[in-house]
Amino acid sequence: MVLLRFTLLTLCMPASLLIAQPDSTVVEEEDYSMYDNLGFADAGAKRYCTSKVFDLSPQKLISIGYDFQGPYSLEEPDGSKSQFDFSHGERLQFNIPVLSRNDIIIQLNVNHAAQRYSGTADSASVLGRNLLERGLRTTGLGTTIFKPLNEKHFILFQGSADLSGDYALDQWQPLSFLRYSAAAIFGWKKHDRLMYGFGLSRTYRVGEMNYIPVFLYNYTAPNRKWGAEVLFPARAHYRRTYNSRNILLLGYELEGQSYRLNNSQTYQYRSNTLIPNASNVAVLNPDLRRGELRIRAMYEFSLKNFIWLSLQAGFRYNYSFQVDNVPAEFFRGFFGNQPYAMENVLGHTFYTMVSLNLVSP
Amino acid sequence: MKKLILPFLLALFALPFESFAQTEADRIVGVWEPSNGKARVKIEKIGTKYFGKIVWLKEPNDPETGKPKVDKNNPDESLRNVPLKGYRLLKDFSHKSGNEWDGGTIYDPENGSTYDCTITMKDANTLDIRGYIGISAFGRTDVWKRLAVGGAK
């Protein structure tokens, strides 16, 4: 009988231990000073800085968005006009961590953005009619690499290959039209509220390919109620943190791409007959250099746990909507004097964007 | 009587194996430092599961109030005055097999978020702590190093 009791006790013991498990948030009194003078058990261990500062707006792992721009006009070099009632399109982003460790972070980025136009265009307005019929689309694949060197220094690299044009999803452009962008930054992580860095980028954000210096600056004030998120000149925002799940961002973003337009016959006719100072230059390889400045307010908040909603509204200021004849990519830069094949005037307008996001831990 | 002897003998023979499994599982017990070096976490066994609490903070006081840091980002308002020192941020881990502990969660006091988490022991002094959302692909791994008295600073 004694044996029976012993056996039952033995069998029941794990269950009783499980039930007796304490609430895991309960704080127990302990002499914590004993942990002050510890060191690494492994002599080769090294500390690294992290890729974030406190309260930085959460990084989006998956983002499904919709962009809507209000009415604006387009005037082509011969004076023909198009009036767009609105333009709109979906914006998808996937930022998948491939390798996420404290000594290196590698992310794979996939993005897709479409813009469809609704309105009317003069019969002579070849660009306007093309936009109404075909719209614009960008699909890209890229990577972001954060490599901390130690507790204070890091290297940030971003690279992407984008296919931008007036193609349809069932009629892709040849991959020879891929456009490559990259940025490399050397940075300092001064403390948990400040990191900054300097670097160089090859970018299409102003429409055409350009090489420009970049400046990274992420800062959070000591009271942790506000901060700044800057990757100049691409974007800069003032951040107001209401709490860890509600933030407001005020600032701007430069957005642009170089779009391959495939309607070559029409553009050839137009170029030969109508463009001043461009006579006898057939636009056989039209590239639309679209660059715009989005001055905006963004309110981002957690709907539930890691599902965030981002509401964005602002003013879209057109910087460039010119067409180049590009048999091969060339560098004009800010000071180049190569003429455009078509110099268009695109109106400015208000815009809004909403996105549903799964954010990163 | 014979019927009672058999389970007793089985329990008796199982003891060494259980003891070995316990030793293997308990290798995770100790004091560890996350990669940012801002805290030290003591992992201990409570009942059959493993928990980790903050036992040291590089910056123990809130620079704004000058008082010991509290869990002010906790989504549960009633817990926002709980001191961070002593706070259990690793909860409910079980030894899965070999070098892996799973089934637990990790809490990030910086943003008040709790993530699913698995712990992998890479070597005796290194843990890979992977916090993730739903599926492991959407996550981040932090490498924690074991601390010891007289260890390298």
Short mmCIF file of C-alpha atoms in Angstrom, two decimals:
data_model
loop_
_atom_site.label_atom_id
_atom_site.label_comp_id
_atom_site.label_asym_id
_atom_site.label_seq_id
_atom_site.Cartn_x
_atom_site.Cartn_y
_atom_site.Cartn_z
CA MET A 1 0.00 0.00 0.00
CA VAL A 2 2.89 2.28 0.87
CA LEU A 3 4.37 1.55 -2.55
CA LEU A 4 1.10 2.42 -4.23
CA ARG A 5 1.03 5.79 -2.47
CA PHE A 6 4.65 6.45 -3.44
CA THR A 7 3.97 5.60 -7.08
CA LEU A 8 0.90 7.83 -7.22
CA LEU A 9 2.82 10.67 -5.60
CA THR A 10 5.62 10.28 -8.10
CA LEU A 11 3.23 10.34 -11.02
CA CYS A 12 1.30 13.31 -9.70
CA MET A 13 4.31 15.46 -8.86
CA PRO A 14 4.90 17.10 -12.29
CA ALA A 15 1.26 18.16 -12.48
CA SER A 16 1.38 19.74 -9.05
CA LEU A 17 4.57 21.59 -9.96
CA LEU A 18 2.88 22.88 -13.11
CA ILE A 19 -0.12 24.12 -11.20
CA ALA A 20 2.11 25.78 -8.61
CA GLN A 21 3.88 27.84 -11.29
CA PRO A 22 3.84 31.50 -10.26
CA ASP A 23 2.59 34.46 -12.22
CA SER A 24 5.55 35.25 -14.42
CA THR A 25 5.42 39.01 -14.05
CA VAL A 26 5.65 38.97 -10.26
CA VAL A 27 8.74 40.79 -9.07
CA GLU A 28 10.80 39.09 -6.43
CA GLU A 29 13.10 40.91 -4.09
CA GLU A 30 16.71 40.04 -4.74
CA ASP A 31 20.08 41.58 -4.12
CA TYR A 32 20.75 42.76 -7.65
CA SER A 33 24.18 44.20 -6.82
CA MET A 34 25.63 40.70 -7.28
CA TYR A 35 25.14 41.12 -11.05
CA ASP A 36 27.18 44.33 -11.31
CA ASN A 37 30.59 42.78 -11.75
CA LEU A 38 29.98 40.08 -14.30
CA GLY A 39 31.86 39.68 -17.57
CA PHE A 40 31.58 37.57 -20.70
CA ALA A 41 32.17 33.88 -20.04
CA ASP A 42 33.44 33.71 -23.62
CA ALA A 43 36.51 35.96 -23.90
CA GLY A 44 35.93 36.51 -27.65
CA ALA A 45 32.40 37.91 -27.27
CA LYS A 46 31.72 41.30 -28.84
CA ARG A 47 28.99 43.91 -28.51
CA TYR A 48 27.33 45.53 -31.54
CA CYS A 49 25.11 48.54 -32.06
CA THR A 50 21.55 47.98 -33.20
CA SER A 51 19.96 49.35 -36.37
CA LYS A 52 17.35 51.46 -34.59
CA VAL A 53 16.99 54.30 -32.15
CA PHE A 54 14.26 54.39 -29.51
CA ASP A 55 10.75 54.97 -30.85
CA LEU A 56 11.71 54.85 -34.52
CA SER A 57 8.60 54.35 -36.64
CA PRO A 58 8.10 50.60 -37.05
CA GLN A 59 9.52 48.91 -40.07
CA LYS A 60 6.94 47.36 -42.37
CA LEU A 61 7.40 43.69 -43.16
CA ILE A 62 4.33 43.61 -45.38
CA SER A 63 2.53 46.69 -46.61
CA ILE A 64 -0.60 46.78 -48.75
CA GLY A 65 -1.50 50.30 -49.74
CA TYR A 66 -3.61 52.43 -52.03
CA ASP A 67 -2.55 55.80 -53.40
CA PHE A 68 -4.97 58.43 -54.73
CA GLN A 69 -4.08 61.75 -56.35
CA GLY A 70 -6.58 64.55 -57.00
CA PRO A 71 -7.17 66.38 -60.32
CA TYR A 72 -4.26 67.84 -62.28
CA SER A 73 -3.30 68.67 -65.85
CA LEU A 74 -0.50 67.76 -68.26
CA GLU A 75 0.72 70.09 -71.00
CA GLU A 76 3.01 68.73 -73.71
CA PRO A 77 5.51 70.80 -75.73
CA ASP A 78 3.11 71.57 -78.58
CA GLY A 79 0.50 72.91 -76.17
CA SER A 80 -1.78 69.87 -76.29
CA LYS A 81 -3.36 69.14 -72.93
CA SER A 82 -4.65 66.33 -70.82
CA GLN A 83 -6.85 66.74 -67.78
CA PHE A 84 -6.68 63.93 -65.23
CA ASP A 85 -9.65 63.78 -62.86
CA PHE A 86 -7.60 61.56 -60.62
CA SER A 87 -4.86 58.95 -60.69
CA HIS A 88 -4.63 56.03 -58.34
CA GLY A 89 -3.08 52.63 -57.79
CA GLU A 90 -2.01 49.91 -55.42
CA ARG A 91 1.30 49.85 -53.56
CA LEU A 92 2.68 46.61 -52.24
CA GLN A 93 5.86 46.11 -50.23
CA PHE A 94 7.46 43.06 -48.73
CA ASN A 95 10.55 43.39 -46.57
CA ILE A 96 11.54 39.91 -45.58
CA PRO A 97 14.38 39.36 -43.10
CA VAL A 98 16.70 36.79 -44.66
CA LEU A 99 19.33 36.95 -41.97
CA SER A 100 18.63 38.83 -38.79
CA ARG A 101 21.38 38.64 -36.22
CA ASN A 102 23.08 41.15 -33.98
CA ASP A 103 26.21 41.15 -36.15
CA ILE A 104 24.40 41.50 -39.50
CA ILE A 105 20.89 42.05 -40.82
CA ILE A 106 20.05 41.18 -44.43
CA GLN A 107 16.63 41.93 -45.82
CA LEU A 108 15.02 41.12 -49.13
CA ASN A 109 12.75 43.86 -50.42
CA VAL A 110 10.04 43.38 -53.04
CA ASN A 111 7.83 46.25 -54.14
CA HIS A 112 5.15 46.91 -56.68
CA ALA A 113 3.41 50.20 -57.41
CA ALA A 114 0.89 51.02 -60.11
CA GLN A 115 -0.62 54.31 -61.20
CA ARG A 116 -3.68 54.46 -63.40
CA TYR A 117 -5.00 57.69 -64.86
CA SER A 118 -8.60 58.75 -65.37
CA GLY A 119 -9.60 61.82 -67.42
CA THR A 120 -9.47 63.22 -70.94
CA ALA A 121 -6.68 64.09 -73.39
CA ASP A 122 -6.43 66.07 -76.65
CA SER A 123 -6.03 63.83 -79.67
CA ALA A 124 -2.53 65.28 -80.19
CA SER A 125 -1.55 64.60 -76.61
CA VAL A 126 0.42 61.40 -77.10
CA LEU A 127 1.84 61.16 -73.61
CA GLY A 128 -1.50 61.95 -71.99
CA ARG A 129 -3.31 59.38 -74.13
CA ASN A 130 -0.65 56.82 -73.38
CA LEU A 131 -1.00 57.38 -69.64
CA LEU A 132 -4.79 57.09 -69.85
CA GLU A 133 -4.53 53.85 -71.80
CA ARG A 134 -1.62 52.15 -70.12
CA GLY A 135 -0.76 53.88 -66.86
CA LEU A 136 2.60 53.43 -65.15
CA ARG A 137 3.99 50.57 -63.14
CA THR A 138 7.10 49.80 -61.09
CA THR A 139 8.18 46.40 -59.84
CA GLY A 140 11.38 46.05 -57.90
CA LEU A 141 13.58 43.64 -56.06
CA GLY A 142 16.20 44.82 -53.60
CA THR A 143 18.16 44.23 -50.48
CA THR A 144 19.02 46.15 -47.33
CA ILE A 145 22.08 45.19 -45.34
CA PHE A 146 22.93 46.58 -41.92
CA LYS A 147 26.40 45.64 -40.76
CA PRO A 148 27.40 46.86 -37.28
CA LEU A 149 31.16 46.99 -36.88
CA ASN A 150 31.12 47.46 -33.10
CA GLU A 151 29.06 49.31 -30.49
CA LYS A 152 29.50 52.68 -32.21
CA HIS A 153 29.91 52.21 -35.95
CA PHE A 154 27.91 50.62 -38.72
CA ILE A 155 27.59 50.31 -42.49
CA LEU A 156 24.23 50.48 -44.22
CA PHE A 157 23.76 49.34 -47.80
CA GLN A 158 20.67 49.40 -49.95
CA GLY A 159 20.44 48.16 -53.51
CA SER A 160 17.53 47.55 -55.86
CA ALA A 161 16.68 46.66 -59.43
CA ASP A 162 13.42 48.16 -60.71
CA LEU A 163 11.43 47.58 -63.84
CA SER A 164 9.46 50.75 -64.48
CA GLY A 165 7.27 51.48 -67.47
CA ASP A 166 3.85 51.43 -69.05
CA TYR A 167 3.75 47.64 -69.24
CA ALA A 168 0.89 45.40 -68.19
CA LEU A 169 1.31 42.54 -65.76
CA ASP A 170 0.71 40.04 -68.56
CA GLN A 171 3.11 41.86 -70.88
CA TRP A 172 6.29 42.54 -69.01
CA GLN A 173 9.15 44.65 -70.27
CA PRO A 174 12.41 42.94 -71.12
CA LEU A 175 14.76 42.77 -68.14
CA SER A 176 17.27 44.82 -70.15
CA PHE A 177 15.24 47.84 -69.00
CA LEU A 178 16.00 47.18 -65.34
CA ARG A 179 17.20 50.29 -63.53
CA TYR A 180 19.66 49.89 -60.66
CA SER A 181 19.76 52.04 -57.55
CA ALA A 182 22.08 51.77 -54.59
CA ALA A 183 23.19 53.63 -51.48
CA ALA A 184 26.04 53.01 -49.06
CA ILE A 185 26.36 54.81 -45.74
CA PHE A 186 28.95 54.76 -42.99
CA GLY A 187 27.36 55.65 -39.68
CA TRP A 188 27.79 56.31 -36.01
CA LYS A 189 25.48 55.10 -33.27
CA LYS A 190 26.13 57.66 -30.58
CA HIS A 191 23.54 56.30 -28.14
CA ASP A 192 20.09 54.72 -28.06
CA ARG A 193 18.49 57.94 -29.23
CA LEU A 194 20.86 59.07 -31.94
CA MET A 195 22.42 57.55 -35.02
CA TYR A 196 23.72 59.30 -38.11
CA GLY A 197 25.79 58.59 -41.16
CA PHE A 198 27.10 59.86 -44.49
CA GLY A 199 27.23 58.14 -47.82
CA LEU A 200 26.64 58.15 -51.54
CA SER A 201 23.71 56.99 -53.61
CA ARG A 202 22.86 56.25 -57.20
CA THR A 203 19.19 57.09 -57.48
CA TYR A 204 16.24 57.71 -59.81
CA ARG A 205 14.25 59.61 -57.23
CA VAL A 206 14.49 62.80 -59.24
CA GLY A 207 13.36 60.95 -62.37
CA GLU A 208 16.66 60.44 -64.09
CA MET A 209 19.72 58.65 -62.87
CA ASN A 210 21.79 60.69 -60.48
CA TYR A 211 24.68 60.32 -58.06
CA ILE A 212 24.13 62.27 -54.87
CA PRO A 213 25.51 62.32 -51.33
CA VAL A 214 23.14 61.09 -48.62
CA PHE A 215 22.83 61.89 -44.94
CA LEU A 216 21.18 59.59 -42.41
CA TYR A 217 19.93 61.03 -39.13
CA ASN A 218 17.63 59.26 -36.67
CA TYR A 219 17.07 61.02 -33.39
CA THR A 220 14.73 60.75 -30.41
CA ALA A 221 14.53 63.49 -27.78
CA PRO A 222 15.34 62.67 -24.13
CA ASN A 223 11.66 62.97 -23.19
CA ARG A 224 10.91 60.48 -26.01
CA LYS A 225 7.95 62.49 -27.19
CA TRP A 226 9.43 63.61 -30.48
CA GLY A 227 12.26 62.86 -32.87
CA ALA A 228 13.50 63.05 -36.43
CA GLU A 229 13.82 60.41 -39.15
CA VAL A 230 15.94 61.67 -42.01
CA LEU A 231 17.54 60.12 -45.06
CA PHE A 232 18.38 63.34 -46.87
CA PRO A 233 17.60 64.16 -49.63
CA ALA A 234 15.21 61.21 -50.15
CA ARG A 235 13.04 61.94 -47.13
CA ALA A 236 12.91 63.81 -43.85
CA HIS A 237 10.27 63.64 -41.12
CA TYR A 238 9.60 65.11 -37.74
CA ARG A 239 8.15 62.38 -35.51
CA ARG A 240 5.67 62.96 -32.71
CA THR A 241 5.31 59.90 -30.50
CA TYR A 242 2.04 59.81 -28.55
CA ASN A 243 2.86 56.35 -27.27
CA SER A 244 4.57 53.25 -28.63
CA ARG A 245 1.49 52.46 -30.74
CA ASN A 246 0.56 55.91 -32.06
CA ILE A 247 2.88 58.18 -34.03
CA LEU A 248 2.55 61.19 -36.28
CA LEU A 249 5.14 61.99 -38.96
CA LEU A 250 5.40 65.35 -40.71
CA GLY A 251 7.79 65.88 -43.59
CA TYR A 252 8.46 65.01 -47.19
CA GLU A 253 9.58 62.25 -49.48
CA LEU A 254 11.12 62.48 -52.92
CA GLU A 255 9.60 59.85 -55.14
CA GLY A 256 10.41 59.02 -58.73
CA GLN A 257 11.49 56.57 -61.36
CA SER A 258 12.53 56.44 -64.99
CA TYR A 259 9.72 54.72 -66.93
CA ARG A 260 10.30 53.00 -70.26
CA LEU A 261 7.42 53.86 -72.61
CA ASN A 262 6.87 51.25 -75.27
CA ASN A 263 4.60 53.16 -77.63
CA SER A 264 7.55 54.07 -79.84
CA GLN A 265 5.79 54.70 -83.16
CA THR A 266 3.62 57.44 -81.74
CA TYR A 267 6.52 59.12 -80.03
CA GLN A 268 8.59 59.02 -83.18
CA TYR A 269 5.88 60.82 -85.13
CA ARG A 270 5.44 63.36 -82.40
CA SER A 271 9.09 64.07 -81.98
CA ASN A 272 9.74 64.59 -85.66
CA THR A 273 6.90 66.95 -86.21
CA LEU A 274 6.06 68.89 -83.09
CA ILE A 275 8.90 69.32 -80.65
CA PRO A 276 10.76 72.58 -80.99
CA ASN A 277 14.54 72.25 -81.06
CA ALA A 278 14.25 68.53 -81.43
CA SER A 279 13.55 68.22 -85.11
CA ASN A 280 14.76 65.11 -86.82
CA VAL A 281 15.27 63.42 -83.49
CA ALA A 282 13.01 60.43 -83.32
CA VAL A 283 11.98 59.45 -79.83
CA LEU A 284 12.41 55.79 -80.49
CA ASN A 285 13.29 55.00 -76.90
CA PRO A 286 11.14 57.28 -74.76
CA ASP A 287 11.91 57.29 -71.03
CA LEU A 288 9.60 59.26 -68.78
CA ARG A 289 11.63 60.94 -66.02
CA ARG A 290 9.09 61.24 -63.23
CA GLY A 291 10.21 62.90 -60.02
CA GLU A 292 7.94 64.41 -57.39
CA LEU A 293 8.09 65.86 -53.92
CA ARG A 294 5.44 64.63 -51.50
CA ILE A 295 4.97 67.01 -48.60
CA ARG A 296 2.94 65.03 -46.14
CA ALA A 297 1.50 64.13 -42.76
CA MET A 298 1.34 60.47 -41.77
CA TYR A 299 -0.52 59.06 -38.83
CA GLU A 300 0.46 55.49 -38.02
CA PHE A 301 -1.08 53.40 -35.30
CA SER A 302 -1.49 49.82 -34.16
CA LEU A 303 -4.85 48.30 -34.97
CA LYS A 304 -4.00 45.14 -33.09
CA ASN A 305 -0.59 43.95 -31.97
CA PHE A 306 1.64 44.09 -35.06
CA ILE A 307 -1.04 45.11 -37.55
CA TRP A 308 -0.67 48.82 -38.15
CA LEU A 309 -2.65 51.26 -40.24
CA SER A 310 -0.95 54.18 -41.94
CA LEU A 311 -2.97 57.18 -43.08
CA GLN A 312 -1.16 59.68 -45.23
CA ALA A 313 -2.22 62.96 -46.83
CA GLY A 314 -0.33 65.78 -48.44
CA PHE A 315 0.62 67.79 -51.45
CA ARG A 316 2.26 66.26 -54.49
CA TYR A 317 4.61 68.77 -56.10
CA ASN A 318 5.84 67.85 -59.57
CA TYR A 319 9.58 68.16 -60.00
CA SER A 320 10.05 66.40 -63.33
CA PHE A 321 7.80 64.82 -65.93
CA GLN A 322 10.13 65.07 -68.92
CA VAL A 323 10.79 62.53 -71.65
CA ASP A 324 14.28 61.57 -72.75
CA ASN A 325 15.22 59.68 -75.87
CA VAL A 326 17.37 57.00 -74.29
CA PRO A 327 19.00 54.47 -76.56
CA ALA A 328 21.36 53.90 -73.64
CA GLU A 329 21.35 55.20 -70.07
CA PHE A 330 23.34 58.38 -69.59
CA PHE A 331 24.23 60.69 -66.74
CA ARG A 332 22.91 64.25 -66.85
CA GLY A 333 23.06 65.12 -63.16
CA PHE A 334 21.90 68.45 -61.83
CA PHE A 335 24.30 70.41 -64.04
CA GLY A 336 24.16 68.50 -67.34
CA ASN A 337 22.93 70.39 -70.42
CA GLN A 338 21.63 67.52 -72.54
CA PRO A 339 18.20 68.57 -73.88
CA TYR A 340 15.07 66.57 -73.14
CA ALA A 341 13.10 65.17 -76.09
CA MET A 342 9.85 66.40 -74.53
CA GLU A 343 9.56 69.01 -71.81
CA ASN A 344 6.15 68.63 -70.23
CA VAL A 345 4.37 70.63 -67.58
CA LEU A 346 2.54 68.53 -64.99
CA GLY A 347 0.25 70.18 -62.44
CA HIS A 348 0.61 69.78 -58.70
CA THR A 349 -2.15 68.27 -56.61
CA PHE A 350 -3.24 66.88 -53.28
CA TYR A 351 -2.95 63.21 -52.57
CA THR A 352 -3.81 60.62 -49.97
CA MET A 353 -2.59 57.15 -49.22
CA VAL A 354 -3.72 54.42 -46.86
CA SER A 355 -1.85 51.22 -46.07
CA LEU A 356 -2.30 48.19 -43.88
CA ASN A 357 0.97 46.91 -42.50
CA LEU A 358 2.48 44.03 -40.66
CA VAL A 359 5.33 45.60 -38.72
CA SER A 360 8.62 44.15 -37.57
CA PRO A 361 9.45 43.08 -33.99
CA MET B 1 1.89 -6.90 -4.92
CA LYS B 2 3.75 -7.92 -8.10
CA LYS B 3 1.61 -5.48 -10.06
CA LEU B 4 2.85 -2.62 -7.87
CA ILE B 5 6.52 -3.53 -8.07
CA LEU B 6 6.68 -3.18 -11.86
CA PRO B 7 5.78 0.54 -12.11
CA PHE B 8 8.06 1.26 -9.18
CA LEU B 9 10.97 -0.43 -10.89
CA LEU B 10 10.21 1.39 -14.14
CA ALA B 11 10.18 4.73 -12.31
CA LEU B 12 13.44 3.82 -10.61
CA PHE B 13 15.19 2.95 -13.92
CA ALA B 14 13.80 6.07 -15.59
CA LEU B 15 15.39 8.34 -12.98
CA PRO B 16 18.92 8.47 -14.48
CA PHE B 17 17.52 9.28 -17.93
CA GLU B 18 15.28 11.96 -16.53
CA SER B 19 18.21 13.33 -14.61
CA PHE B 20 20.27 13.52 -17.81
CA ALA B 21 17.43 15.27 -19.62
CA GLN B 22 17.13 17.74 -16.74
CA THR B 23 20.84 18.52 -16.89
CA GLU B 24 20.69 19.04 -20.64
CA ALA B 25 17.66 21.29 -20.33
CA ASP B 26 19.12 23.28 -17.45
CA ARG B 27 22.16 24.39 -19.45
CA ILE B 28 20.17 27.48 -20.32
CA VAL B 29 20.09 28.55 -16.67
CA GLY B 30 22.41 31.46 -15.93
CA VAL B 31 22.91 35.18 -16.48
CA TRP B 32 22.96 36.42 -20.10
CA GLU B 33 23.56 39.71 -21.85
CA PRO B 34 21.53 40.72 -24.94
CA SER B 35 23.49 42.09 -27.89
CA ASN B 36 22.87 45.76 -27.11
CA GLY B 37 24.55 45.38 -23.70
CA LYS B 38 21.84 47.46 -22.04
CA ALA B 39 20.59 44.75 -19.69
CA ARG B 40 21.42 41.43 -18.09
CA VAL B 41 18.86 38.68 -17.90
CA LYS B 42 18.85 35.80 -15.47
CA ILE B 43 17.27 32.66 -16.85
CA GLU B 44 15.98 30.32 -14.19
CA LYS B 45 13.80 27.29 -13.94
CA ILE B 46 10.49 27.62 -12.17
CA GLY B 47 8.50 24.43 -11.99
CA THR B 48 9.02 22.70 -15.30
CA LYS B 49 9.52 25.84 -17.37
CA TYR B 50 12.17 28.46 -17.91
CA PHE B 51 11.83 32.18 -17.31
CA GLY B 52 14.17 35.12 -17.70
CA LYS B 53 14.14 38.31 -15.66
CA ILE B 54 16.08 41.55 -15.89
CA VAL B 55 18.65 41.69 -13.08
CA TRP B 56 20.80 44.58 -14.26
CA LEU B 57 20.32 47.70 -16.35
CA LYS B 58 23.11 49.78 -17.81
CA GLU B 59 20.94 52.83 -17.26
CA PRO B 60 18.84 51.89 -14.20
CA ASN B 61 17.12 55.24 -13.79
CA ASP B 62 14.74 57.01 -16.14
CA PRO B 63 16.63 60.15 -17.32
CA GLU B 64 13.38 62.07 -17.34
CA THR B 65 12.24 61.30 -13.78
CA GLY B 66 15.54 60.28 -12.17
CA LYS B 67 13.71 57.32 -10.63
CA PRO B 68 14.23 53.61 -11.32
CA LYS B 69 12.91 52.65 -14.74
CA VAL B 70 9.44 51.17 -14.87
CA ASP B 71 7.57 49.30 -17.58
CA LYS B 72 5.91 52.47 -18.87
CA ASN B 73 5.20 51.11 -22.37
CA ASN B 74 3.16 48.16 -21.15
CA PRO B 75 -0.19 48.02 -22.99
CA ASP B 76 -1.77 47.07 -19.64
CA GLU B 77 -1.95 50.36 -17.75
CA SER B 78 -2.00 48.60 -14.38
CA LEU B 79 1.53 47.28 -15.04
CA ARG B 80 3.15 50.55 -16.07
CA ASN B 81 4.57 51.18 -12.61
CA VAL B 82 6.22 47.78 -12.30
CA PRO B 83 10.02 48.24 -12.00
CA LEU B 84 11.97 46.93 -14.98
CA LYS B 85 14.61 45.48 -12.72
CA GLY B 86 13.19 42.12 -11.76
CA TYR B 87 10.74 42.08 -14.66
CA ARG B 88 10.29 38.68 -16.32
CA LEU B 89 10.59 39.27 -20.04
CA LEU B 90 11.12 35.62 -21.02
CA LYS B 91 8.23 33.40 -20.07
CA ASP B 92 7.07 29.83 -20.28
CA PHE B 93 9.88 28.16 -22.21
CA SER B 94 10.07 24.38 -22.36
CA HIS B 95 13.02 22.32 -23.42
CA LYS B 96 12.08 20.94 -26.80
CA SER B 97 15.09 18.80 -27.55
CA GLY B 98 18.83 19.12 -27.92
CA ASN B 99 19.72 22.81 -28.01
CA GLU B 100 16.24 24.26 -28.42
CA TRP B 101 13.73 25.75 -25.99
CA ASP B 102 10.38 26.88 -27.35
CA GLY B 103 6.76 27.59 -26.55
CA GLY B 104 7.63 30.83 -24.76
CA THR B 105 7.34 34.54 -25.33
CA ILE B 106 9.68 37.50 -25.09
CA TYR B 107 8.58 40.96 -24.02
CA ASP B 108 10.24 44.11 -25.37
CA PRO B 109 9.97 46.86 -22.75
CA GLU B 110 11.02 49.42 -25.37
CA ASN B 111 7.69 49.18 -27.15
CA GLY B 112 5.49 47.08 -24.90
CA SER B 113 5.21 44.26 -27.44
CA THR B 114 5.27 40.55 -26.72
CA TYR B 115 6.56 38.15 -29.36
CA ASP B 116 6.55 34.41 -29.81
CA CYS B 117 10.06 33.18 -29.19
CA THR B 118 12.39 30.24 -29.57
CA ILE B 119 15.80 29.92 -27.95
CA THR B 120 18.64 28.02 -29.55
CA MET B 121 21.88 27.36 -27.71
CA LYS B 122 24.65 27.78 -30.30
CA ASP B 123 27.36 26.88 -27.83
CA ALA B 124 27.69 26.80 -24.05
CA ASN B 125 28.00 30.60 -23.89
CA THR B 126 25.78 31.76 -26.77
CA LEU B 127 22.01 31.85 -27.21
CA ASP B 128 20.11 32.79 -30.35
CA ILE B 129 16.91 34.42 -29.16
CA ARG B 130 14.44 34.64 -32.04
CA GLY B 131 11.35 36.75 -31.52
CA TYR B 132 8.76 36.54 -34.24
CA ILE B 133 5.20 37.26 -35.21
CA GLY B 134 3.16 34.16 -35.92
CA ILE B 135 5.70 32.44 -38.15
CA SER B 136 9.42 32.38 -37.58
CA ALA B 137 10.19 34.02 -40.96
CA PHE B 138 8.82 37.33 -39.67
CA GLY B 139 11.23 37.78 -36.84
CA ARG B 140 14.53 38.98 -35.52
CA THR B 141 17.32 37.06 -33.86
CA ASP B 142 19.32 38.54 -31.05
CA VAL B 143 22.48 36.86 -29.82
CA TRP B 144 22.87 36.68 -26.05
CA LYS B 145 26.16 35.94 -24.34
CA ARG B 146 26.63 34.16 -21.04
CA LEU B 147 28.09 36.17 -18.17
CA ALA B 148 30.18 34.85 -15.35
CA VAL B 149 31.99 36.16 -12.30
CA GLY B 150 35.49 37.15 -13.42
CA GLY B 151 34.52 37.06 -17.11
CA ALA B 152 35.86 39.36 -19.81
CA LYS B 153 34.50 42.93 -19.59
#
